[in-house]
Coordinates of C-alpha atoms and ligand atoms in Angstrom, one line a residue:
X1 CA 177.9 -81.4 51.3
X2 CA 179.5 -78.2 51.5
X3 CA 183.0 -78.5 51.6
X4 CA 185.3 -75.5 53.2
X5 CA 187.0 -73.7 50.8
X6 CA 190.3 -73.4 53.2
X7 CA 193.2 -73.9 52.1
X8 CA 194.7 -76.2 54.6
X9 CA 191.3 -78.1 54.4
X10 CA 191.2 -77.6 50.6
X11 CA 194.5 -79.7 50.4
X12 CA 193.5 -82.8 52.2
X13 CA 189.9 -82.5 50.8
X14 CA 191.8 -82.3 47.1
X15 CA 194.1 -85.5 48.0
X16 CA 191.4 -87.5 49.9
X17 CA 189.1 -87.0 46.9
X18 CA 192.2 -88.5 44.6
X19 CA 193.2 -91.3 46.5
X20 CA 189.2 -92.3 47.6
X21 CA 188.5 -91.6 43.4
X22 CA 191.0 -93.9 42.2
X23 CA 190.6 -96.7 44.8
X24 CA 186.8 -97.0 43.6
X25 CA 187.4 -96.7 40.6
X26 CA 189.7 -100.0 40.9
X27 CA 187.0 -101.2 43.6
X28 CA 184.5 -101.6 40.8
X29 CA 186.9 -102.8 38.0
X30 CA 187.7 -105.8 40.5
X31 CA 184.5 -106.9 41.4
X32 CA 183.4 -106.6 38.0
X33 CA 186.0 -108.1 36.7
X34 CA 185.4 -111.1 39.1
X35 CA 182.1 -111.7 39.1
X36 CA 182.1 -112.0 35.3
X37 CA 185.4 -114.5 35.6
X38 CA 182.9 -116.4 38.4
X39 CA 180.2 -116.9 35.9
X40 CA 182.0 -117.5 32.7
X41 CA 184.0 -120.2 33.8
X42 CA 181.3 -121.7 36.5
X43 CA 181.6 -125.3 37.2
X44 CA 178.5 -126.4 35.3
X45 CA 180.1 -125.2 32.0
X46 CA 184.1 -126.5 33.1
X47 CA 183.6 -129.4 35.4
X48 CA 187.3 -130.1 34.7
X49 CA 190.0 -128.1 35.6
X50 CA 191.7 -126.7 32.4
X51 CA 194.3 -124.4 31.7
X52 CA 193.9 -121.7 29.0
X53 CA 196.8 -119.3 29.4
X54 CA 198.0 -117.4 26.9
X55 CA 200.9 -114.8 27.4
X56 CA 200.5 -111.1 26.3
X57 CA 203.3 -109.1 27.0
X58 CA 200.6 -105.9 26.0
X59 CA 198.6 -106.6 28.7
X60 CA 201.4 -107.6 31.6
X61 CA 202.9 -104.0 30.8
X62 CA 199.5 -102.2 30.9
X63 CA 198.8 -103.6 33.8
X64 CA 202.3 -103.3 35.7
X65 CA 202.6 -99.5 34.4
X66 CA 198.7 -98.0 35.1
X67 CA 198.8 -98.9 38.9
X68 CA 202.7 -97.5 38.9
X69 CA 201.5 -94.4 37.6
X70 CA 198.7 -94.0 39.4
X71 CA 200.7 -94.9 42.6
X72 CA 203.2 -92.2 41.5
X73 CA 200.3 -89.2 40.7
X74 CA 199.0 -90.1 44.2
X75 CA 202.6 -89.5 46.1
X76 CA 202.9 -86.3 43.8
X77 CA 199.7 -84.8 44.8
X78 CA 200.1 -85.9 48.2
X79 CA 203.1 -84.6 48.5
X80 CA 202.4 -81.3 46.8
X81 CA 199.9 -80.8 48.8
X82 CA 201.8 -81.9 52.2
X83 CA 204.1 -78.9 51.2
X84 CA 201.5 -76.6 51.8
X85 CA 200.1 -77.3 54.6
X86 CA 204.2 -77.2 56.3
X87 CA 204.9 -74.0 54.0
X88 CA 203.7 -71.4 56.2
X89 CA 202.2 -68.2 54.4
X90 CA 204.3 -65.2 54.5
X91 CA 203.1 -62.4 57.5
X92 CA 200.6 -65.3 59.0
X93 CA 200.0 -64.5 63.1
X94 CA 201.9 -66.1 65.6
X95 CA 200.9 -67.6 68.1
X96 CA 202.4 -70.1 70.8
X97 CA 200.6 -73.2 72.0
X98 CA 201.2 -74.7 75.3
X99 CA 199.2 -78.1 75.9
X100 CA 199.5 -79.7 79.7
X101 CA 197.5 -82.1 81.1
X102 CA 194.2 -81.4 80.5
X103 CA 193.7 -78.2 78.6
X104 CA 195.0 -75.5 76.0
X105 CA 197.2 -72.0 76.3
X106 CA 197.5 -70.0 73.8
X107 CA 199.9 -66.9 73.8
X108 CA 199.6 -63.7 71.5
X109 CA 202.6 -62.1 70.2
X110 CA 201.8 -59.0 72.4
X111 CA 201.9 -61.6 75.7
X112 CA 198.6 -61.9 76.3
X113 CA 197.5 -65.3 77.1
X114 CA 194.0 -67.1 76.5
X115 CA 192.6 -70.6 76.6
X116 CA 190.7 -70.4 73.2
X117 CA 192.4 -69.6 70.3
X118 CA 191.1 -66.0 68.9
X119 CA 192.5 -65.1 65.3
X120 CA 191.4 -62.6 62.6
X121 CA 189.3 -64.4 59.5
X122 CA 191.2 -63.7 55.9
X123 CA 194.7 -64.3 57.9
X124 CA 197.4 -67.1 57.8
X125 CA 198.3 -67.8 61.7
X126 CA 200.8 -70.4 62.4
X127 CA 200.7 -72.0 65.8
X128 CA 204.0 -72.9 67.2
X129 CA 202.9 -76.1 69.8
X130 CA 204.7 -77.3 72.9
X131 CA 203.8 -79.8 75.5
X132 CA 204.6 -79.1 79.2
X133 CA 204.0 -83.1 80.1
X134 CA 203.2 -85.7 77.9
X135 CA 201.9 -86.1 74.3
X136 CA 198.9 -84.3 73.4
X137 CA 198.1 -83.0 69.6
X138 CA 195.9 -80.8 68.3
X139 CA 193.7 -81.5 66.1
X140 CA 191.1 -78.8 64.7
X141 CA 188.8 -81.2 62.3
X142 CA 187.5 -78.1 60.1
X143 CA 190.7 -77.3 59.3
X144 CA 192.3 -80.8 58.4
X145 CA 195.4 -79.8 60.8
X146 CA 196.2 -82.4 63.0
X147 CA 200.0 -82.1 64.9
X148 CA 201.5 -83.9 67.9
X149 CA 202.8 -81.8 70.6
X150 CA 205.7 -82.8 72.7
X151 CA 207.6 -81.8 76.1
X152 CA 210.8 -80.2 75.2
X153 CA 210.0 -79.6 71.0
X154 CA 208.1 -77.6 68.8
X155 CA 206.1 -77.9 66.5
X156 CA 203.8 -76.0 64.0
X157 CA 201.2 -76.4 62.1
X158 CA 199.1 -73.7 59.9
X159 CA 195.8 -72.9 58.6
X160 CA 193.6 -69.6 57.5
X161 CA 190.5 -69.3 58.8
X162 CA 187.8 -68.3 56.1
X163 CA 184.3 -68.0 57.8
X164 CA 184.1 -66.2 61.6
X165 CA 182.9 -68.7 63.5
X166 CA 183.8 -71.0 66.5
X167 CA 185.7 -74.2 65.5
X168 CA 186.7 -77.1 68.2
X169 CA 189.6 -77.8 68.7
X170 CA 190.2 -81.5 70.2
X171 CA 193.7 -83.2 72.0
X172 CA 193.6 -86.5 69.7
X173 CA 196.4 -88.4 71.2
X174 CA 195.2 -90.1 74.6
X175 CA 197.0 -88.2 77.7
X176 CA 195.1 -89.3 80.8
X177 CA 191.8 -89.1 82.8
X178 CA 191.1 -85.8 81.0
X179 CA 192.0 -86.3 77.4
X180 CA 188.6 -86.3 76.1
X181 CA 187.8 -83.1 78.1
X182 CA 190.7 -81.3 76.6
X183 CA 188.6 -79.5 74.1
X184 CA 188.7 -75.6 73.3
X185 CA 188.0 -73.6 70.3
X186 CA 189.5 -71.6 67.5
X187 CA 187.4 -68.3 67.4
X188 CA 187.5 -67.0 64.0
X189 CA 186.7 -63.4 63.9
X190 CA 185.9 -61.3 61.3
X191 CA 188.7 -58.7 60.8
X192 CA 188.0 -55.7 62.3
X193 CA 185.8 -57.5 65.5
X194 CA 190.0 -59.1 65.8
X195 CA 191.1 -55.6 66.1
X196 CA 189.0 -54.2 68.8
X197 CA 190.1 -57.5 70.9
X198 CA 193.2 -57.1 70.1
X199 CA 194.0 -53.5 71.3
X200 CA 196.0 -52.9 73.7
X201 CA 194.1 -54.7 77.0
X202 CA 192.5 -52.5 78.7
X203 CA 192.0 -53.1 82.3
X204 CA 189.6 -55.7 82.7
X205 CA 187.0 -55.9 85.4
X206 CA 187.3 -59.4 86.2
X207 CA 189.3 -60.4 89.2
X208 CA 193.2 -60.9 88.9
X209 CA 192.6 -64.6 90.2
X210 CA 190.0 -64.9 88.0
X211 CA 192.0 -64.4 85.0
X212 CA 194.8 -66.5 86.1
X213 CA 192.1 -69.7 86.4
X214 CA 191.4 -69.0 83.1
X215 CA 195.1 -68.2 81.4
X216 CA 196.1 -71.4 83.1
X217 CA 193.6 -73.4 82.1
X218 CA 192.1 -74.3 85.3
X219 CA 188.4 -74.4 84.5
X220 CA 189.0 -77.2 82.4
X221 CA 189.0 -79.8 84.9
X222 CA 187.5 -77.8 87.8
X223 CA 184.3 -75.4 87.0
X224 CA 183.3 -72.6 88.6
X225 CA 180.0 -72.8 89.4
X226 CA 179.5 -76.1 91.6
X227 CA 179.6 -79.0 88.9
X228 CA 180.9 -81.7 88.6
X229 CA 184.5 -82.3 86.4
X230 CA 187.6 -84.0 86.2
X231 CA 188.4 -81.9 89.4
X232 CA 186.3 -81.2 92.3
X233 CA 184.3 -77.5 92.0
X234 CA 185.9 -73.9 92.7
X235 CA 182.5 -72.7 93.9
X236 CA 182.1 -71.2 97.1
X237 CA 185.0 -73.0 98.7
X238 CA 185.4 -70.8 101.5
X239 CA 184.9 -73.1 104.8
X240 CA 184.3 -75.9 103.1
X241 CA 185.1 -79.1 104.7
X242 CA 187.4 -81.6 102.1
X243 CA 188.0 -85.4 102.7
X244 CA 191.3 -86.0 101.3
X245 CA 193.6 -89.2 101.4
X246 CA 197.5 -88.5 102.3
X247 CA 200.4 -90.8 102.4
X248 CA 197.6 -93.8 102.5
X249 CA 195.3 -91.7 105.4
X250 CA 192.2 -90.3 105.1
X251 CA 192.2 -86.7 106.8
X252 CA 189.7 -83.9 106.8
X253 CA 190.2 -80.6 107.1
X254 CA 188.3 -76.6 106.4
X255 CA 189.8 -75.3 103.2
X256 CA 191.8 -72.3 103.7
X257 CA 194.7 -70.9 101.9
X258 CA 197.3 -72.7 103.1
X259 CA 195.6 -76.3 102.1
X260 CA 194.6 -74.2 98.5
X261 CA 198.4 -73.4 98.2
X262 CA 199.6 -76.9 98.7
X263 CA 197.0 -78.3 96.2
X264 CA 198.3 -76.2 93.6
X265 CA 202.1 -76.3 94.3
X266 CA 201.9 -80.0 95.6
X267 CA 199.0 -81.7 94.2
X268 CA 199.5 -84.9 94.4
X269 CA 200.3 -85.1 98.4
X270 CA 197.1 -84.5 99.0
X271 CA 194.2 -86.0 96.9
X272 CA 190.4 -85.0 97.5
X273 CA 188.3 -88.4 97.9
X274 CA 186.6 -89.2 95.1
X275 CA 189.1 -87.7 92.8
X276 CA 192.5 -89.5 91.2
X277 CA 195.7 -88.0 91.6
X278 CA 195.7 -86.3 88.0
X279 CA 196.3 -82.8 88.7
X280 CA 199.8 -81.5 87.5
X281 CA 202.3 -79.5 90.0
X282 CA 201.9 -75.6 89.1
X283 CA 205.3 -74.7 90.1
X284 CA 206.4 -71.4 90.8
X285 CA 208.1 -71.0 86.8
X286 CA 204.4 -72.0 85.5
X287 CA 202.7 -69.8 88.4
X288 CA 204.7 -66.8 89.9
X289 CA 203.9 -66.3 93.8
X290 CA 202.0 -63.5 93.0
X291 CA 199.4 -64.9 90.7
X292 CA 199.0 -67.6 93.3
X293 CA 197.9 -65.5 96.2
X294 CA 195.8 -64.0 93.6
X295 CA 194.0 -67.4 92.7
X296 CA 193.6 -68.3 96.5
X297 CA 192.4 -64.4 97.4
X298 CA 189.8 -65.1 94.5
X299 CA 189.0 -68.5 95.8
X300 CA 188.3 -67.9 98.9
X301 CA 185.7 -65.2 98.0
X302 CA 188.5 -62.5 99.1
X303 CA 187.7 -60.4 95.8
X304 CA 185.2 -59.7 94.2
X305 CA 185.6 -57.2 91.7
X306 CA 189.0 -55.7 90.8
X307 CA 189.4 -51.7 92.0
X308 CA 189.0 -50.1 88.7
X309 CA 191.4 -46.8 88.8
X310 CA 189.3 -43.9 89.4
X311 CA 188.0 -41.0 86.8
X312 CA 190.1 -38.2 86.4
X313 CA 187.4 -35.8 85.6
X314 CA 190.2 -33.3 85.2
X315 CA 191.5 -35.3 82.5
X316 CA 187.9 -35.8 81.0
X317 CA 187.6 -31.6 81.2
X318 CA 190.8 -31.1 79.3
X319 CA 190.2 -33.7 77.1
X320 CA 186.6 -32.8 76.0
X321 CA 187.9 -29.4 75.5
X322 CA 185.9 -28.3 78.0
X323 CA 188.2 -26.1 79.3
X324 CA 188.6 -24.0 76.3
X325 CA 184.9 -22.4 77.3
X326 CA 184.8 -23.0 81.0
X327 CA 187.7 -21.0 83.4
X328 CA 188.6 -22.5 86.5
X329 CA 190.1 -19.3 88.0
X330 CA 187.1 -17.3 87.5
X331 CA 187.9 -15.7 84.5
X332 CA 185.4 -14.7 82.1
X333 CA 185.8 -17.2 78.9
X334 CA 182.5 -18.3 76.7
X335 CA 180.8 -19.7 79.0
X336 CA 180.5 -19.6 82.7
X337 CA 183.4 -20.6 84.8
X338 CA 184.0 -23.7 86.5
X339 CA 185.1 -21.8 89.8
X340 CA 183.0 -21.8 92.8
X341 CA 180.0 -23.9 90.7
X342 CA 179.6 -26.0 93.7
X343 CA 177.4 -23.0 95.4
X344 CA 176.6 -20.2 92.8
X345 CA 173.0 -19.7 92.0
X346 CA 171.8 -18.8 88.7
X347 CA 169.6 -17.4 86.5
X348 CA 168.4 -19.5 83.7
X349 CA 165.8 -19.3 80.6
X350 CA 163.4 -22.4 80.7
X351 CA 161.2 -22.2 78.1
X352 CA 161.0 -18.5 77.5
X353 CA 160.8 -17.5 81.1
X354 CA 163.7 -16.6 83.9
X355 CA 164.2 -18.5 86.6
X356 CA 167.0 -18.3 89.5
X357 CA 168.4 -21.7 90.5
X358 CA 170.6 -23.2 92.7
X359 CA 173.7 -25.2 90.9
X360 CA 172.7 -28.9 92.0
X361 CA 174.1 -32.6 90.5
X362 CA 170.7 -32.8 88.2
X363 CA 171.1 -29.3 87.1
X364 CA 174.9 -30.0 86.1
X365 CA 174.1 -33.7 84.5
X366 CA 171.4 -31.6 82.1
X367 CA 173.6 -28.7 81.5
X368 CA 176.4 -31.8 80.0
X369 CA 173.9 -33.9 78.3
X370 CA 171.4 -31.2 76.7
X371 CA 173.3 -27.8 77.2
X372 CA 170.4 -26.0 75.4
X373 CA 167.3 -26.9 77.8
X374 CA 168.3 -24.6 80.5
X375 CA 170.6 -21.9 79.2
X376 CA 172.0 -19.6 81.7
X377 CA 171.1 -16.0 81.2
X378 CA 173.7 -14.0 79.3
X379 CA 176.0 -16.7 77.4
X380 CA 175.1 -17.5 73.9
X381 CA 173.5 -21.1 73.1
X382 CA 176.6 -23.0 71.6
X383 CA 177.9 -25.6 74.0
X384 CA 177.7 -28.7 72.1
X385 CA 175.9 -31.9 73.8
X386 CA 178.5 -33.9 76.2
X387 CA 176.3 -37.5 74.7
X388 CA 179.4 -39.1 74.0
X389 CA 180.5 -39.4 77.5
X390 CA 179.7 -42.4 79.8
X391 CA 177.3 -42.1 82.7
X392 CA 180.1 -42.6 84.7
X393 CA 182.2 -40.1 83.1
X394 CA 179.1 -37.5 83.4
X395 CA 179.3 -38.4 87.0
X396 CA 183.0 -38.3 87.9
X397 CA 182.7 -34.4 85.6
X398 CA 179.8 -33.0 88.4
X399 CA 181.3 -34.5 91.4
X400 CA 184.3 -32.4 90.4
X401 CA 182.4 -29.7 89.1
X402 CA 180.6 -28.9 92.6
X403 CA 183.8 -29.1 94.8
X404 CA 185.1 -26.0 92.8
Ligands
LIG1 CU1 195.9 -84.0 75.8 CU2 194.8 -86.0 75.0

């Protein structure tokens, strides 16, 4: 077997190995000890009770003291060993846990929120756990850490991940319908893979609502692509016709926001058939108004992909020092200027030989990518490749170039 060499798991492996060591150790004295007894004083060789006690004061105190001390080195190690896994490391990561009925939150110093637990390898993180309902605890097996989590207290636990990787992390204390579907994962990454996640978030391209599901946690019971869970399906729910018992009534009704907004404020007055009445209220402290329209605009297939903020291809000039070579007034610089590109013609040198041109998209997108293939006549051959720009960035640059 190939034990981790973490150090939270290192200090239950270290005390497990003790304790287990000892106790077979007298395991195998015992039964030893008894089966010779059983066959030395068998009933063929004694048929008659006797009595052949001797005192020895040597052997009562051996006997009384080796278990004592034993006992004792098993609390010290123990208890050594307990101290590390509550001592928490200095400058570990912190990060706060929120468990609810039936999944996992994690937040990130910085505020970001996530519903698997991302941390760098090589670095102590402490998790600081609270409980927005009832008992959960979280238990992550590879690490030996194992912590209750309770509405209205923290509490911590610690551990250093050694090997990137993806380890599960389980709610071991039962807490409903969905405990054993409260599972998530610490993703161990290696140091500097952390860092790029980390940065500063850049606008992602997945739909407010979207993010929101996840953050809260949503997609633990209810998935997003038509099956089955502890909740019924987020796909396509958009006209969708619900069966749903209320106040002892069975009702139907089209799913629209309204209905989506009760079932997430008010859950429980209104349960889908087939389903129990597990989901927990998301009031407006857990989920701000906002991020609720946001779930239902997503839900009901309202968004598809969020508006990403446009290019500045101005920005993209200035920054790629393009402007340095190119004028926009006209002005003579290095190279040719930017003013009036739109509809200049040109002469160029393909391959050895002139050639007059009109200044189109494709011309532009070569002249960025491989400024040396078609040089125009007159400027010296040192604009350096643009290959570090995006597609899209090449784009955004000759849309703006040809409305000068
Ligand atoms: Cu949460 Cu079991």
């Amino acid at each position: 077997m190939n034990l981790p060499t973490n150090p939270t798991a290192q200090a239950v492996d270290n005390v497990l190995i003790y304790i287990f060591g000892f106790s077979l150790l007298l395991l195998l004295g015992i039964t030893v000890a008894t089966i010779y007894l059983v066959i030395k004083y068998r009933r063929s060789k004694y048929p008659e009770p006797t009595s052949e006690t001797h005192g020895s004061l040597w052997l009562e105190a051996l006997w009384t003291l080796l278990p004592t001390l034993i006992v004792l080195t098993m609390f010290w190690y123990g208890w050594s060993n307990y101290l590390g896994l509550r001592n928490v490391p200095e400058g570990a990561m912190e990060v706060q846990a929120t468990a609810r009925m039936w999944s996992w939150q994690f937040e990130y110093p910085d505020g970001r929120k996530t519903s698997k637990l991302f941390v760098p390898v090589g670095q102590p993180v402490k998790v600081t756990m609270t409980s927005v309902d009832v008992l959960h605890n979280f238990f992550v097996p590879a690490f030996r850490i194992k912590r209750d989590t309770l509405p209205g207290i923290e509490t911590y636990v610690w551990f250093q991940a050694t090997e990137p990787g993806s380890y599960d992390i389980f709610c071991a204390e039962y807490c409903g319908t969905g405990h054993s579907a409260m599972i998530t994962s610490v993703e161990a990454l290696p140091p500097e893979e952390y860092a790029t996640w980390a940065q500063p978030q850049q606008p992602s391209d997945e739909p407010r609502g979207l993010i929101v599901l996840q953050e809260q946690g949503c997609t633990g019971c209810h998935s997003l692509d038509g099956s089955d869970g502890i909740g019924p399906s987020l796909y396509q729910l958009s006209g969708q016709q619900r069966k749903l018992m209320a106040d002892g009534q069975t009702k139907e009704l089209t799913i629209d926001a309204d209905y989506l907004r009760r079932a997430i404020r008010h859950p429980e007055a209104e349960i889908v058939e087939g389903y129990d009445p597990v989901m927990p209220a998301y009031d407006s402290d857990t989920l701000s108004e906002e991020d609720l329209q946001a779930v239902i605009d997503y839900l009901l297939g309202k968004v598809k992909k969020a508006e990403k903020a446009p290019l500045d291809a101005r920005k993209l000039l200035e920054d790629s020092g393009c402007l340095g070579c190119h004028s926009e007034d006209g002005s003579e610089v290095i190279g040719p200027t930017f003013k009036g590109l739109g509809n200049r013609e040109v002469v160029i040198e393909r391959d050895g030989k002139e050639e007059k041109i009109k200044i189109d998209r494709d011309y532009l997108v070569r002249a960025i990518k491989q400024p040396k293939a078609d040089m125009v006549k007159g400027y010296p051959p040192i604009m350096p490749a643009g290959d570090y720009l995006t597609d899209e960035e090449i784009d955004a640059i000759v849309d703006h170039l040809l409305k000068q």
